Short mmCIF file of N, CA and C in Angstrom, two decimals:
data_model
loop_
_atom_site.label_atom_id
_atom_site.label_comp_id
_atom_site.label_asym_id
_atom_site.label_seq_id
_atom_site.Cartn_x
_atom_site.Cartn_y
_atom_site.Cartn_z
N MET A 10 4.17 -4.61 10.89
CA MET A 10 4.81 -4.20 9.66
C MET A 10 6.22 -4.77 9.69
N ARG A 11 6.60 -5.49 8.66
CA ARG A 11 7.94 -6.04 8.57
C ARG A 11 8.75 -5.17 7.64
N VAL A 12 9.94 -4.80 8.09
CA VAL A 12 10.78 -3.93 7.30
C VAL A 12 12.21 -4.43 7.37
N SER A 13 12.91 -4.27 6.29
CA SER A 13 14.34 -4.47 6.33
C SER A 13 14.94 -3.31 5.58
N GLY A 14 15.99 -2.68 6.12
CA GLY A 14 16.55 -1.71 5.34
C GLY A 14 17.14 -0.40 5.32
N SER A 15 17.07 0.23 4.19
CA SER A 15 17.78 1.47 3.91
C SER A 15 16.91 2.69 4.14
N ALA A 16 17.48 3.85 3.85
CA ALA A 16 16.79 5.12 4.09
C ALA A 16 15.48 5.25 3.32
N SER A 17 15.44 4.81 2.08
CA SER A 17 14.21 4.96 1.31
C SER A 17 13.06 4.18 1.93
N SER A 18 13.34 2.99 2.45
CA SER A 18 12.27 2.24 3.11
C SER A 18 11.88 2.92 4.41
N GLN A 19 12.85 3.52 5.09
CA GLN A 19 12.54 4.25 6.32
C GLN A 19 11.64 5.45 6.03
N ASP A 20 11.84 6.10 4.90
CA ASP A 20 10.98 7.21 4.50
C ASP A 20 9.54 6.73 4.29
N ILE A 21 9.40 5.58 3.65
CA ILE A 21 8.07 5.02 3.42
C ILE A 21 7.41 4.67 4.74
N ILE A 22 8.17 4.07 5.65
CA ILE A 22 7.63 3.71 6.97
C ILE A 22 7.20 4.95 7.72
N SER A 23 8.03 5.99 7.71
CA SER A 23 7.68 7.23 8.40
C SER A 23 6.40 7.83 7.84
N ARG A 24 6.30 7.83 6.51
CA ARG A 24 5.10 8.38 5.87
C ARG A 24 3.86 7.58 6.27
N ILE A 25 3.98 6.25 6.25
CA ILE A 25 2.85 5.40 6.60
C ILE A 25 2.48 5.56 8.07
N ASN A 26 3.47 5.62 8.95
CA ASN A 26 3.20 5.75 10.38
C ASN A 26 2.66 7.12 10.76
N SER A 27 2.93 8.13 9.94
CA SER A 27 2.49 9.48 10.28
C SER A 27 1.06 9.79 9.85
N LYS A 28 0.39 8.86 9.21
CA LYS A 28 -0.98 9.10 8.75
C LYS A 28 -1.91 9.30 9.93
N ASN A 29 -2.66 10.38 9.89
CA ASN A 29 -3.65 10.65 10.93
C ASN A 29 -4.96 10.01 10.54
N ILE A 30 -5.28 8.93 11.22
CA ILE A 30 -6.51 8.20 10.95
C ILE A 30 -7.38 8.30 12.19
N ASN A 31 -8.67 8.40 12.00
CA ASN A 31 -9.64 8.49 13.08
C ASN A 31 -9.42 7.38 14.11
N ASN A 32 -9.47 7.72 15.41
CA ASN A 32 -9.27 6.73 16.47
C ASN A 32 -10.26 5.57 16.39
N ASN A 33 -11.44 5.81 15.85
CA ASN A 33 -12.42 4.72 15.70
C ASN A 33 -11.90 3.63 14.78
N ASP A 34 -10.92 3.96 13.97
CA ASP A 34 -10.39 3.01 13.00
C ASP A 34 -9.06 2.40 13.43
N SER A 35 -8.69 2.53 14.71
CA SER A 35 -7.37 2.09 15.16
C SER A 35 -7.15 0.59 14.99
N ASN A 36 -8.18 -0.24 15.20
CA ASN A 36 -8.01 -1.69 14.98
C ASN A 36 -7.75 -1.99 13.52
N GLU A 37 -8.46 -1.30 12.65
CA GLU A 37 -8.27 -1.49 11.20
C GLU A 37 -6.85 -1.06 10.80
N VAL A 38 -6.39 0.06 11.33
CA VAL A 38 -5.05 0.56 11.02
C VAL A 38 -4.00 -0.44 11.49
N LYS A 39 -4.18 -0.99 12.68
CA LYS A 39 -3.25 -1.99 13.21
C LYS A 39 -3.21 -3.22 12.31
N ARG A 40 -4.36 -3.71 11.89
CA ARG A 40 -4.40 -4.87 11.00
C ARG A 40 -3.66 -4.59 9.69
N ILE A 41 -3.87 -3.40 9.14
CA ILE A 41 -3.22 -3.03 7.88
C ILE A 41 -1.70 -2.97 8.07
N LYS A 42 -1.27 -2.27 9.10
CA LYS A 42 0.17 -2.11 9.33
C LYS A 42 0.83 -3.44 9.68
N ASP A 43 0.13 -4.31 10.39
CA ASP A 43 0.68 -5.63 10.71
C ASP A 43 0.85 -6.49 9.46
N ALA A 44 0.02 -6.28 8.47
CA ALA A 44 0.08 -7.10 7.26
C ALA A 44 1.05 -6.54 6.21
N LEU A 45 1.39 -5.26 6.32
CA LEU A 45 2.27 -4.64 5.31
C LEU A 45 3.72 -5.07 5.48
N CYS A 46 4.38 -5.30 4.38
CA CYS A 46 5.82 -5.56 4.35
C CYS A 46 6.42 -4.55 3.37
N ILE A 47 7.54 -3.95 3.76
CA ILE A 47 8.18 -2.94 2.93
C ILE A 47 9.59 -3.40 2.59
N GLU A 48 9.87 -3.51 1.32
CA GLU A 48 11.20 -3.94 0.85
C GLU A 48 12.15 -2.77 0.88
N SER A 49 13.35 -3.01 1.38
CA SER A 49 14.30 -1.92 1.51
C SER A 49 15.45 -1.97 0.51
N LYS A 50 15.69 -3.12 -0.06
CA LYS A 50 16.82 -3.23 -0.99
C LYS A 50 16.53 -2.42 -2.25
N GLU A 51 17.60 -1.90 -2.83
CA GLU A 51 17.45 -1.24 -4.12
C GLU A 51 16.95 -2.26 -5.12
N ARG A 52 15.89 -1.95 -5.77
CA ARG A 52 15.29 -2.86 -6.74
C ARG A 52 15.47 -2.30 -8.14
N ILE A 53 15.57 -3.19 -9.07
CA ILE A 53 15.64 -2.78 -10.46
C ILE A 53 14.26 -2.25 -10.86
N LEU A 54 14.26 -1.17 -11.60
CA LEU A 54 13.00 -0.60 -12.08
C LEU A 54 12.42 -1.46 -13.19
N TYR A 55 11.12 -1.67 -13.12
CA TYR A 55 10.42 -2.33 -14.23
C TYR A 55 10.28 -1.32 -15.36
N PRO A 56 10.14 -1.78 -16.59
CA PRO A 56 9.98 -0.85 -17.72
C PRO A 56 8.66 -0.08 -17.63
N GLN A 57 8.60 1.04 -18.30
CA GLN A 57 7.38 1.85 -18.31
C GLN A 57 6.20 1.07 -18.85
N ASN A 58 6.42 0.33 -19.93
CA ASN A 58 5.37 -0.53 -20.49
C ASN A 58 5.58 -1.94 -19.96
N LEU A 59 4.77 -2.32 -19.00
CA LEU A 59 4.91 -3.63 -18.37
C LEU A 59 4.48 -4.75 -19.31
N SER A 60 5.20 -5.86 -19.25
CA SER A 60 4.80 -7.06 -19.98
C SER A 60 3.96 -7.92 -19.05
N ARG A 61 3.35 -8.95 -19.60
CA ARG A 61 2.60 -9.89 -18.76
C ARG A 61 3.52 -10.54 -17.73
N ASP A 62 4.73 -10.88 -18.14
CA ASP A 62 5.67 -11.50 -17.21
C ASP A 62 6.05 -10.55 -16.09
N ASN A 63 6.27 -9.26 -16.41
CA ASN A 63 6.55 -8.27 -15.37
C ASN A 63 5.41 -8.21 -14.37
N LEU A 64 4.20 -8.16 -14.90
CA LEU A 64 3.01 -8.05 -14.05
C LEU A 64 2.84 -9.28 -13.16
N LYS A 65 3.05 -10.46 -13.72
CA LYS A 65 2.97 -11.69 -12.92
C LYS A 65 4.00 -11.68 -11.80
N GLN A 66 5.20 -11.25 -12.12
CA GLN A 66 6.27 -11.18 -11.11
C GLN A 66 5.89 -10.20 -10.01
N MET A 67 5.36 -9.05 -10.37
CA MET A 67 4.95 -8.05 -9.38
C MET A 67 3.82 -8.59 -8.50
N ALA A 68 2.86 -9.26 -9.10
CA ALA A 68 1.73 -9.81 -8.35
C ALA A 68 2.20 -10.89 -7.37
N ARG A 69 3.11 -11.75 -7.81
CA ARG A 69 3.66 -12.78 -6.91
C ARG A 69 4.36 -12.13 -5.72
N TYR A 70 5.09 -11.06 -5.98
CA TYR A 70 5.80 -10.36 -4.91
C TYR A 70 4.81 -9.77 -3.90
N VAL A 71 3.76 -9.15 -4.38
CA VAL A 71 2.79 -8.49 -3.50
C VAL A 71 2.11 -9.47 -2.55
N ASN A 72 1.77 -10.66 -3.02
CA ASN A 72 1.08 -11.65 -2.19
C ASN A 72 2.13 -12.41 -1.38
N ASN A 73 2.51 -11.84 -0.24
CA ASN A 73 3.62 -12.31 0.58
C ASN A 73 3.14 -13.38 1.57
N THR A 74 2.58 -14.47 1.07
CA THR A 74 2.05 -15.54 1.92
C THR A 74 2.44 -16.89 1.33
N TYR A 75 2.41 -17.91 2.18
CA TYR A 75 2.59 -19.27 1.69
C TYR A 75 1.26 -19.78 1.14
N VAL A 76 0.20 -19.52 1.88
CA VAL A 76 -1.15 -19.88 1.47
C VAL A 76 -2.01 -18.64 1.68
N HIS A 77 -2.63 -18.18 0.62
CA HIS A 77 -3.45 -16.98 0.74
C HIS A 77 -4.85 -17.37 1.20
N TYR A 78 -5.29 -16.79 2.33
CA TYR A 78 -6.62 -17.14 2.84
C TYR A 78 -7.39 -15.95 3.37
N SER A 79 -6.77 -14.81 3.55
CA SER A 79 -7.47 -13.74 4.26
C SER A 79 -8.23 -12.81 3.33
N GLY A 80 -9.06 -11.98 3.96
CA GLY A 80 -9.86 -11.02 3.22
C GLY A 80 -9.11 -9.72 3.00
N ASN A 81 -7.88 -9.79 2.53
CA ASN A 81 -7.09 -8.58 2.36
C ASN A 81 -6.93 -8.16 0.90
N CYS A 82 -7.93 -8.43 0.09
CA CYS A 82 -7.85 -8.07 -1.33
C CYS A 82 -7.67 -6.56 -1.53
N VAL A 83 -8.25 -5.76 -0.64
CA VAL A 83 -8.10 -4.30 -0.73
C VAL A 83 -6.63 -3.92 -0.56
N LEU A 84 -5.98 -4.54 0.42
CA LEU A 84 -4.57 -4.25 0.67
C LEU A 84 -3.68 -4.78 -0.45
N LEU A 85 -3.96 -5.98 -0.92
CA LEU A 85 -3.18 -6.54 -2.03
C LEU A 85 -3.28 -5.65 -3.28
N SER A 86 -4.49 -5.23 -3.62
CA SER A 86 -4.66 -4.42 -4.83
C SER A 86 -4.00 -3.04 -4.66
N ALA A 87 -4.04 -2.47 -3.45
CA ALA A 87 -3.39 -1.18 -3.21
C ALA A 87 -1.87 -1.32 -3.30
N CYS A 88 -1.32 -2.39 -2.74
CA CYS A 88 0.13 -2.62 -2.82
C CYS A 88 0.58 -2.77 -4.27
N LEU A 89 -0.16 -3.53 -5.05
CA LEU A 89 0.21 -3.71 -6.46
C LEU A 89 0.11 -2.39 -7.22
N HIS A 90 -0.95 -1.64 -6.97
CA HIS A 90 -1.12 -0.34 -7.63
C HIS A 90 0.04 0.59 -7.28
N TYR A 91 0.43 0.62 -6.01
CA TYR A 91 1.56 1.43 -5.54
C TYR A 91 2.85 1.00 -6.25
N ASN A 92 3.10 -0.30 -6.27
CA ASN A 92 4.32 -0.82 -6.89
C ASN A 92 4.36 -0.54 -8.39
N ILE A 93 3.22 -0.66 -9.06
CA ILE A 93 3.16 -0.36 -10.49
C ILE A 93 3.47 1.12 -10.72
N HIS A 94 2.91 1.98 -9.89
CA HIS A 94 3.16 3.42 -10.02
C HIS A 94 4.66 3.73 -9.87
N HIS A 95 5.31 3.04 -8.93
CA HIS A 95 6.74 3.28 -8.68
C HIS A 95 7.65 2.37 -9.51
N ARG A 96 7.06 1.42 -10.25
CA ARG A 96 7.79 0.49 -11.12
C ARG A 96 8.83 -0.32 -10.35
N GLN A 97 8.52 -0.65 -9.09
CA GLN A 97 9.41 -1.46 -8.25
C GLN A 97 8.59 -2.34 -7.32
N ASP A 98 9.21 -3.43 -6.86
CA ASP A 98 8.60 -4.27 -5.82
C ASP A 98 8.95 -3.66 -4.47
N ILE A 99 8.02 -2.87 -3.92
CA ILE A 99 8.26 -2.18 -2.65
C ILE A 99 7.35 -2.71 -1.57
N LEU A 100 6.03 -2.67 -1.79
CA LEU A 100 5.06 -3.10 -0.78
C LEU A 100 4.54 -4.49 -1.09
N SER A 101 4.32 -5.26 -0.03
CA SER A 101 3.65 -6.56 -0.15
C SER A 101 2.78 -6.74 1.09
N SER A 102 1.98 -7.80 1.08
CA SER A 102 1.03 -8.00 2.17
C SER A 102 1.00 -9.46 2.60
N LYS A 103 0.92 -9.63 3.93
CA LYS A 103 0.71 -10.95 4.51
C LYS A 103 -0.79 -11.10 4.77
N ASN A 104 -1.21 -12.28 5.19
CA ASN A 104 -2.61 -12.49 5.58
C ASN A 104 -2.93 -11.63 6.79
N THR A 105 -4.17 -11.18 6.88
CA THR A 105 -4.58 -10.30 7.97
C THR A 105 -5.48 -10.97 8.98
N ALA A 106 -6.42 -11.75 8.56
CA ALA A 106 -7.42 -12.31 9.48
C ALA A 106 -8.26 -13.34 8.75
N SER A 107 -9.43 -13.53 9.26
CA SER A 107 -10.39 -14.45 8.66
C SER A 107 -10.69 -14.05 7.21
N PRO A 108 -10.97 -15.03 6.35
CA PRO A 108 -11.30 -14.70 4.96
C PRO A 108 -12.58 -13.88 4.81
N THR A 109 -13.38 -13.83 5.84
CA THR A 109 -14.64 -13.08 5.74
C THR A 109 -14.53 -11.68 6.31
N VAL A 110 -13.36 -11.30 6.83
CA VAL A 110 -13.19 -9.97 7.43
C VAL A 110 -12.27 -9.15 6.53
N GLY A 111 -12.88 -8.28 5.73
CA GLY A 111 -12.11 -7.46 4.81
C GLY A 111 -11.60 -6.18 5.46
N LEU A 112 -10.93 -5.37 4.68
CA LEU A 112 -10.38 -4.10 5.13
C LEU A 112 -11.11 -2.96 4.43
N ASP A 113 -11.20 -1.82 5.10
CA ASP A 113 -11.86 -0.64 4.55
C ASP A 113 -10.93 0.02 3.53
N SER A 114 -11.39 0.14 2.29
CA SER A 114 -10.53 0.68 1.23
C SER A 114 -10.12 2.13 1.48
N ALA A 115 -10.98 2.93 2.09
CA ALA A 115 -10.64 4.33 2.36
C ALA A 115 -9.46 4.42 3.32
N ILE A 116 -9.45 3.56 4.33
CA ILE A 116 -8.35 3.57 5.31
C ILE A 116 -7.07 3.05 4.66
N VAL A 117 -7.17 1.98 3.88
CA VAL A 117 -6.00 1.45 3.18
C VAL A 117 -5.42 2.53 2.27
N ASP A 118 -6.26 3.22 1.51
CA ASP A 118 -5.79 4.30 0.63
C ASP A 118 -5.05 5.37 1.41
N LYS A 119 -5.62 5.80 2.54
CA LYS A 119 -4.99 6.86 3.34
C LYS A 119 -3.63 6.42 3.86
N ILE A 120 -3.51 5.17 4.27
CA ILE A 120 -2.24 4.69 4.79
C ILE A 120 -1.20 4.54 3.68
N ILE A 121 -1.58 3.96 2.57
CA ILE A 121 -0.60 3.68 1.51
C ILE A 121 -0.33 4.89 0.63
N PHE A 122 -1.37 5.61 0.24
CA PHE A 122 -1.21 6.71 -0.72
C PHE A 122 -1.25 8.10 -0.07
N GLY A 123 -1.65 8.16 1.19
CA GLY A 123 -1.73 9.45 1.88
C GLY A 123 -3.08 10.14 1.72
N HIS A 124 -3.95 9.58 0.91
CA HIS A 124 -5.29 10.15 0.68
C HIS A 124 -6.14 9.06 0.03
N GLU A 125 -7.44 9.29 0.05
CA GLU A 125 -8.33 8.35 -0.65
C GLU A 125 -8.15 8.53 -2.15
N LEU A 126 -8.09 7.43 -2.85
CA LEU A 126 -7.99 7.51 -4.31
C LEU A 126 -9.32 7.96 -4.89
N ASN A 127 -9.27 8.69 -5.99
CA ASN A 127 -10.50 9.11 -6.66
C ASN A 127 -11.26 7.89 -7.15
N GLN A 128 -12.54 7.91 -6.90
CA GLN A 128 -13.37 6.80 -7.35
C GLN A 128 -14.15 7.20 -8.59
N SER A 129 -14.36 6.23 -9.42
CA SER A 129 -15.15 6.42 -10.62
C SER A 129 -16.62 6.25 -10.24
N TYR A 130 -17.46 6.33 -11.20
CA TYR A 130 -18.87 6.06 -10.98
C TYR A 130 -19.11 4.56 -11.09
N CYS A 131 -20.29 4.13 -10.73
CA CYS A 131 -20.63 2.70 -10.79
C CYS A 131 -20.73 2.25 -12.24
N LEU A 132 -20.10 1.15 -12.50
CA LEU A 132 -20.18 0.52 -13.82
C LEU A 132 -20.91 -0.80 -13.64
N ASN A 133 -21.69 -1.18 -14.62
CA ASN A 133 -22.59 -2.32 -14.45
C ASN A 133 -22.18 -3.59 -15.16
N SER A 134 -21.09 -3.57 -15.90
CA SER A 134 -20.67 -4.78 -16.60
C SER A 134 -19.17 -4.74 -16.83
N ILE A 135 -18.60 -5.88 -17.11
CA ILE A 135 -17.17 -5.95 -17.40
C ILE A 135 -16.86 -5.19 -18.68
N ASP A 136 -17.80 -5.14 -19.61
CA ASP A 136 -17.60 -4.36 -20.84
C ASP A 136 -17.48 -2.88 -20.53
N GLU A 137 -18.32 -2.37 -19.62
CA GLU A 137 -18.24 -0.97 -19.22
C GLU A 137 -16.91 -0.67 -18.52
N VAL A 138 -16.46 -1.61 -17.68
CA VAL A 138 -15.18 -1.44 -16.99
C VAL A 138 -14.05 -1.36 -18.01
N GLU A 139 -14.05 -2.29 -18.96
CA GLU A 139 -13.00 -2.30 -19.99
C GLU A 139 -13.01 -0.99 -20.79
N LYS A 140 -14.19 -0.52 -21.15
CA LYS A 140 -14.30 0.72 -21.92
C LYS A 140 -13.77 1.91 -21.11
N GLU A 141 -14.11 1.98 -19.82
CA GLU A 141 -13.64 3.06 -18.95
C GLU A 141 -12.12 3.04 -18.83
N ILE A 142 -11.55 1.85 -18.63
CA ILE A 142 -10.10 1.72 -18.51
C ILE A 142 -9.41 2.18 -19.79
N LEU A 143 -9.89 1.72 -20.92
CA LEU A 143 -9.26 2.09 -22.19
C LEU A 143 -9.42 3.58 -22.48
N ASN A 144 -10.56 4.17 -22.11
CA ASN A 144 -10.74 5.62 -22.27
C ASN A 144 -9.74 6.39 -21.41
N ARG A 145 -9.57 5.97 -20.16
CA ARG A 145 -8.62 6.65 -19.28
C ARG A 145 -7.19 6.49 -19.79
N TYR A 146 -6.91 5.34 -20.35
CA TYR A 146 -5.57 5.13 -20.91
C TYR A 146 -5.37 6.05 -22.12
N ASP A 147 -6.35 6.11 -23.00
CA ASP A 147 -6.25 6.96 -24.19
C ASP A 147 -6.12 8.44 -23.84
N ILE A 148 -6.88 8.89 -22.85
CA ILE A 148 -6.91 10.32 -22.51
C ILE A 148 -5.74 10.74 -21.63
N LYS A 149 -5.50 10.01 -20.53
CA LYS A 149 -4.50 10.43 -19.54
C LYS A 149 -3.30 9.50 -19.43
N ARG A 150 -3.29 8.44 -20.21
CA ARG A 150 -2.22 7.44 -20.16
C ARG A 150 -2.16 6.73 -18.81
N GLU A 151 -3.29 6.69 -18.10
CA GLU A 151 -3.36 5.89 -16.88
C GLU A 151 -3.32 4.43 -17.29
N SER A 152 -2.51 3.64 -16.58
CA SER A 152 -2.39 2.24 -16.97
C SER A 152 -2.68 1.26 -15.84
N SER A 153 -2.84 1.74 -14.62
CA SER A 153 -3.10 0.86 -13.48
C SER A 153 -4.36 1.33 -12.76
N PHE A 154 -5.21 0.37 -12.43
CA PHE A 154 -6.50 0.68 -11.81
C PHE A 154 -6.81 -0.32 -10.72
N ILE A 155 -7.55 0.13 -9.72
CA ILE A 155 -8.11 -0.77 -8.71
C ILE A 155 -9.60 -0.82 -8.97
N ILE A 156 -10.11 -2.02 -9.16
CA ILE A 156 -11.53 -2.23 -9.44
C ILE A 156 -12.18 -2.79 -8.18
N SER A 157 -13.28 -2.20 -7.76
CA SER A 157 -14.04 -2.70 -6.61
C SER A 157 -15.35 -3.28 -7.11
N ALA A 158 -15.50 -4.57 -6.92
CA ALA A 158 -16.77 -5.24 -7.26
C ALA A 158 -17.57 -5.35 -5.97
N GLU A 159 -18.83 -4.98 -6.03
CA GLU A 159 -19.66 -4.98 -4.83
C GLU A 159 -20.94 -5.76 -5.06
N ASN A 160 -21.49 -6.22 -3.95
CA ASN A 160 -22.81 -6.85 -3.93
C ASN A 160 -22.92 -8.09 -4.80
N TYR A 161 -21.92 -8.94 -4.77
CA TYR A 161 -22.08 -10.21 -5.46
C TYR A 161 -22.14 -11.32 -4.41
N ILE A 162 -22.70 -12.44 -4.78
CA ILE A 162 -22.98 -13.52 -3.84
C ILE A 162 -21.92 -14.62 -3.96
N VAL A 163 -21.34 -14.97 -2.81
CA VAL A 163 -20.41 -16.09 -2.72
C VAL A 163 -21.08 -17.17 -1.88
N PRO A 164 -21.14 -18.41 -2.37
CA PRO A 164 -21.78 -19.47 -1.58
C PRO A 164 -21.17 -19.55 -0.18
N ILE A 165 -21.98 -19.82 0.79
CA ILE A 165 -21.66 -19.93 2.22
C ILE A 165 -21.41 -18.56 2.85
N ILE A 166 -20.60 -17.70 2.22
CA ILE A 166 -20.27 -16.40 2.80
C ILE A 166 -21.42 -15.42 2.62
N GLY A 167 -22.07 -15.44 1.47
CA GLY A 167 -23.16 -14.51 1.19
C GLY A 167 -22.69 -13.33 0.35
N GLU A 168 -23.36 -12.19 0.54
CA GLU A 168 -23.05 -11.00 -0.25
C GLU A 168 -21.73 -10.40 0.21
N CYS A 169 -20.88 -10.04 -0.73
CA CYS A 169 -19.60 -9.45 -0.36
C CYS A 169 -19.07 -8.59 -1.49
N GLY A 170 -17.88 -8.08 -1.29
CA GLY A 170 -17.21 -7.28 -2.30
C GLY A 170 -15.80 -7.81 -2.51
N HIS A 171 -15.16 -7.34 -3.56
CA HIS A 171 -13.79 -7.79 -3.84
C HIS A 171 -13.08 -6.71 -4.63
N ASP A 172 -11.84 -6.43 -4.27
CA ASP A 172 -11.01 -5.49 -5.02
C ASP A 172 -9.98 -6.26 -5.82
N PHE A 173 -9.74 -5.81 -7.04
CA PHE A 173 -8.71 -6.42 -7.86
C PHE A 173 -8.13 -5.35 -8.77
N ASN A 174 -7.04 -5.69 -9.43
CA ASN A 174 -6.36 -4.72 -10.28
C ASN A 174 -6.67 -4.96 -11.75
N ALA A 175 -6.64 -3.88 -12.49
CA ALA A 175 -6.69 -3.93 -13.95
C ALA A 175 -5.51 -3.11 -14.44
N VAL A 176 -4.75 -3.66 -15.37
CA VAL A 176 -3.55 -2.99 -15.87
C VAL A 176 -3.55 -3.06 -17.39
N VAL A 177 -3.25 -1.94 -18.01
CA VAL A 177 -3.12 -1.90 -19.46
C VAL A 177 -1.71 -2.36 -19.80
N ILE A 178 -1.62 -3.41 -20.61
CA ILE A 178 -0.32 -3.95 -21.03
C ILE A 178 -0.18 -3.69 -22.52
N CYS A 179 0.92 -3.08 -22.90
CA CYS A 179 1.18 -2.79 -24.31
C CYS A 179 2.34 -3.66 -24.77
N GLU A 180 2.02 -4.80 -25.34
CA GLU A 180 3.04 -5.68 -25.90
C GLU A 180 2.94 -5.59 -27.41
N TYR A 181 3.77 -4.76 -27.99
CA TYR A 181 3.66 -4.47 -29.42
C TYR A 181 4.07 -5.65 -30.29
N ASP A 182 4.94 -6.52 -29.77
CA ASP A 182 5.41 -7.63 -30.59
C ASP A 182 4.51 -8.85 -30.52
N LYS A 183 3.49 -8.80 -29.67
CA LYS A 183 2.55 -9.92 -29.53
C LYS A 183 1.14 -9.43 -29.77
N LYS A 184 0.28 -10.30 -30.19
CA LYS A 184 -1.12 -9.91 -30.38
C LYS A 184 -1.92 -10.25 -29.16
#
C-alpha cells in the first residue's frame, strides 16, 4: 500500500488495516493492500452531479498504472465507487498480478467499505441493467454502481467475469 500524507489518509489506512479477514484469505488481502494507493493531499470536492469530464478524470486517477494489464477490475471498480461516494480522488490501484488472476469481490468490499456491498439479483441483459440503475436512481437517488458480469467467454482465457462501474450522469445543458 502506497501512502503519502495527512491525518485523513492515516484514518483510511487504519480502517483498512484493521479489517478482520479470514486467515485463509491472507494472500488475497496482501495482494489487495499492495495494489492500493491512498492519496493524502486535500483534494477539491467534485460536484454532486458529476459530468462526463469529472468521471473521466476520476477513472484516470483510479487506474494508477503506466500500462494496465492485471486482473484487478474488482479493485478498480471498488476504488472508483468509493471515490464517487466521497466526491474526491482518494483511492487508486496499481497492477496486482497476472491478467488471469482476479480478486475476490467480497474481500475487496470488506477491505475498502468495511462490509460486503449489497448485491442485486441476476440481470440477463444490458437493458435490464440500465432499467435497474435508473429505477434505483429514481427511488433512492443512487448514482454509482458496481456491475459484475459473469460467465462470459474471452478467447484464449476462457470463461471469466469482469467488474465495471455504472454511473448516472445528469448533464442538464447537454442531451
